[in-house]
Amino acid sequence: MGRGRHSVLAAAVTVVCAVTLLGAPGTAFARALPDPAPPAAPASPSARSLPPSVTLPPDQDLEAVRAELDRLYHDAAVATDAYNLADEKAKKQSAEITDLNRKIADERRKLDGLKERAGTAASAQYRTGGLPPEVQLMLGNDPQDFFDGAGRLLQSQRATKSLIEETTRAQQDLELYAGDAADHLRELEAGRKAKAAAKKRIKQRIKEAEQLEAKLEKRQRERLAELERQAADQAQSAWLSTGILDELQGRASASGRKAVEFATAQLGKPYEWGAVGPRTYDCSGLTSQAWAAAGHPVPRTSQQQWQQLKRVDIKDMRPGDLIIYFDDASHVGMYVGDGAIVHAPRPGRTVTLAGAGSMPILGVVRPTTD
């Protein structure tokens, strides 16, 4: 449909609308569906009893407050991606170390067996007086025994050579696996440090944002929420004014429908950094779990999704595709049709619908080739 039908999805039929739109081309979405502001909570003791030195910002400065909150939460989102990536690497490295330890144990058992065989051969040589098999063969008196022994000697030489080669390979494999395990342990430790640093940064940025919000009076929090809605609406309107929705004709694939159905079923669940459900999600936790439920696992973080998944032109976008936001690919949402996305916005918010153009779009990726 054209821009003339720019409709707003009613909150009461959010899920139904999103799922219904899966089989149809993208239609107009006239007004952004901004992240709903959290319900105004009673002033906390710290907010009610602020020291005289703390000055609440006047209304005209709330735009600067909004910009600072955006910066803090964006920094937390970047750190969350770093944390999730370090966590994924740590899991992979731990699994690889476990596999290497199994291989090391197998090689040690193999090497012990080869050493035992070598010891048995040495014992047999000792029982024959320590003479090499070639000398024993030449000292024999029976010609037939000589020819029979020559055959056995050749077999013995081959077996000895094979034993030596196999023992050498086993020793080399053991050293290789041990070296790999040591490298993985160093990488795991470095990953743990990166993960801890990212976690510290996330908590610090969220704490700073919460402290900034705690200084606001109820009327200022309400005004701040309105400013956020206005900014999202303006960005969405600017995006729609390009006529982009007139070009969107893509229909959701079967797997795309399943992914959207999963994602929209999570509406209202809280955002939590590092979470992949089922009760809480961060932005890429939601999209990765939705596509896993559709039978097509995707990378865990928004940056990995941007780097590794197939990129498609925005005019070819269809429900189920992932829209990557900001120049650093620090946020991701899932397109559901009608110009909307479902996403997990940030701390203090819940999984919600929003205008696809309400944030700066970096690009679009598709988890499947169908």
XYZ file of C-alpha atoms in Angstrom, residues 149-331:
183
model
C 63.676 -66.896 9.616
C 64.517 -64.403 6.909
C 60.817 -63.930 6.255
C 60.076 -63.536 9.934
C 62.988 -61.142 10.275
C 61.662 -58.954 7.485
C 58.240 -58.882 9.146
C 59.866 -58.086 12.462
C 61.859 -55.235 10.965
C 58.751 -53.789 9.401
C 56.847 -54.123 12.661
C 59.674 -52.451 14.569
C 59.817 -49.589 12.081
C 56.037 -49.180 12.260
C 56.174 -49.199 16.062
C 58.843 -46.507 16.072
C 56.919 -44.353 13.576
C 53.638 -44.772 15.447
C 55.300 -43.923 18.748
C 56.861 -40.821 17.204
C 53.512 -39.672 15.773
C 51.759 -40.266 19.093
C 54.396 -38.234 20.905
C 54.108 -35.408 18.368
C 50.293 -35.423 18.568
C 50.465 -35.338 22.344
C 52.795 -32.331 22.270
C 50.584 -30.599 19.684
C 47.389 -31.095 21.696
C 49.120 -29.970 24.877
C 50.354 -26.812 23.137
C 46.892 -26.089 21.724
C 45.349 -26.568 25.152
C 47.817 -24.112 26.671
C 47.024 -21.544 23.937
C 43.289 -21.968 24.510
C 43.746 -21.544 28.242
C 45.565 -18.254 27.659
C 42.805 -17.117 25.290
C 40.172 -18.164 27.799
C 41.838 -16.135 30.523
C 42.114 -13.097 28.232
C 38.444 -13.533 27.326
C 37.456 -13.678 30.963
C 39.264 -10.411 31.602
C 37.547 -8.789 28.597
C 34.205 -10.095 29.815
C 34.794 -8.730 33.316
C 35.830 -5.333 31.935
C 32.723 -5.164 29.723
C 30.501 -6.150 32.646
C 32.009 -3.410 34.796
C 31.465 -0.846 32.045
C 27.843 -1.915 31.516
C 27.017 -1.605 35.196
C 28.783 1.740 35.490
C 26.956 3.281 32.516
C 23.568 2.009 33.662
C 24.252 3.306 37.154
C 25.161 6.737 35.786
C 21.973 6.824 33.692
C 19.808 5.777 36.638
C 21.410 8.405 38.869
C 20.746 11.063 36.247
C 17.097 10.008 35.923
C 16.703 9.884 39.716
C 17.415 13.619 39.883
C 14.327 14.388 37.815
C 10.952 15.238 39.269
C 7.885 13.341 38.091
C 6.833 16.106 35.697
C 10.332 16.224 34.253
C 10.412 12.455 33.747
C 7.091 12.704 31.934
C 8.387 15.539 29.791
C 11.570 13.580 29.069
C 9.483 10.597 27.926
C 7.544 12.912 25.624
C 10.775 14.262 24.147
C 11.893 10.694 23.465
C 8.592 9.935 21.723
C 8.837 13.109 19.639
C 12.398 12.284 18.560
C 11.362 8.760 17.548
C 8.319 10.081 15.675
C 10.377 12.642 13.785
C 12.963 10.057 12.777
C 10.255 7.637 11.649
C 8.416 10.330 9.688
C 11.629 11.346 7.949
C 12.274 7.717 7.032
C 8.741 7.253 5.707
C 8.924 10.497 3.731
C 11.530 8.888 1.482
C 8.768 6.650 0.114
C 10.663 3.541 1.187
C 7.517 1.616 2.076
C 6.194 2.023 -1.448
C 9.096 -0.147 -2.609
C 8.739 -2.890 -0.024
C 7.000 -5.847 -1.624
C 8.771 -8.754 0.083
C 6.710 -11.440 1.773
C 7.927 -13.353 4.793
C 9.331 -16.819 4.202
C 8.043 -19.740 6.270
C 11.036 -19.478 8.602
C 10.672 -15.693 8.699
C 7.086 -16.069 9.910
C 8.206 -18.408 12.671
C 10.913 -15.974 13.758
C 8.478 -13.042 13.905
C 5.888 -15.122 15.745
C 8.473 -15.980 18.385
C 9.738 -12.400 18.709
C 6.287 -10.817 18.968
C 5.289 -13.416 21.572
C 7.944 -11.865 23.829
C 6.319 -8.409 23.836
C 6.247 -6.903 27.308
C 9.156 -8.942 28.692
C 11.890 -6.879 30.372
C 15.206 -5.954 28.827
C 18.235 -7.389 30.602
C 21.763 -7.115 29.263
C 23.326 -10.467 28.438
C 19.959 -12.254 28.548
C 18.631 -14.705 25.947
C 15.271 -15.512 27.532
C 12.934 -16.955 28.298
C 11.933 -14.252 30.800
C 14.281 -11.404 29.799
C 16.232 -10.407 26.685
C 18.761 -7.968 25.339
C 18.439 -6.827 21.721
C 20.509 -9.544 20.050
C 19.378 -12.119 22.588
C 15.843 -11.630 21.270
C 16.763 -11.850 17.577
C 19.127 -14.808 17.999
C 16.563 -16.787 19.989
C 13.783 -15.951 17.534
C 15.758 -17.315 14.610
C 16.919 -20.328 16.621
C 13.240 -21.077 17.257
C 12.694 -20.817 13.484
C 15.358 -23.457 12.921
C 18.105 -21.124 11.674
C 20.626 -20.257 14.408
C 22.349 -16.893 13.947
C 25.345 -15.282 15.683
C 24.758 -14.068 19.238
C 25.640 -10.377 18.975
C 24.333 -7.578 16.766
C 27.841 -6.886 15.480
C 28.345 -10.544 14.535
C 24.931 -10.614 12.893
C 25.944 -7.605 10.810
C 29.326 -9.096 9.916
C 28.289 -12.675 9.181
C 24.737 -12.699 7.826
C 23.692 -12.011 4.240
C 23.129 -8.303 3.611
C 20.105 -7.205 1.616
C 19.069 -3.850 0.217
C 16.537 -2.107 2.411
C 14.050 -1.967 -0.500
C 14.138 -5.781 -0.545
C 13.476 -6.049 3.202
C 10.797 -8.480 4.343
C 9.376 -9.591 7.715
C 11.905 -11.588 9.684
C 14.912 -9.665 8.384
C 17.137 -8.004 10.979
C 17.740 -4.263 10.901
C 21.106 -3.245 12.332
C 21.327 0.202 13.904
C 24.064 2.800 14.527
C 27.453 2.990 12.858
C 28.945 0.515 15.332
C 26.152 -2.069 14.838
C 25.362 -1.869 18.548
C 21.606 -2.485 18.241
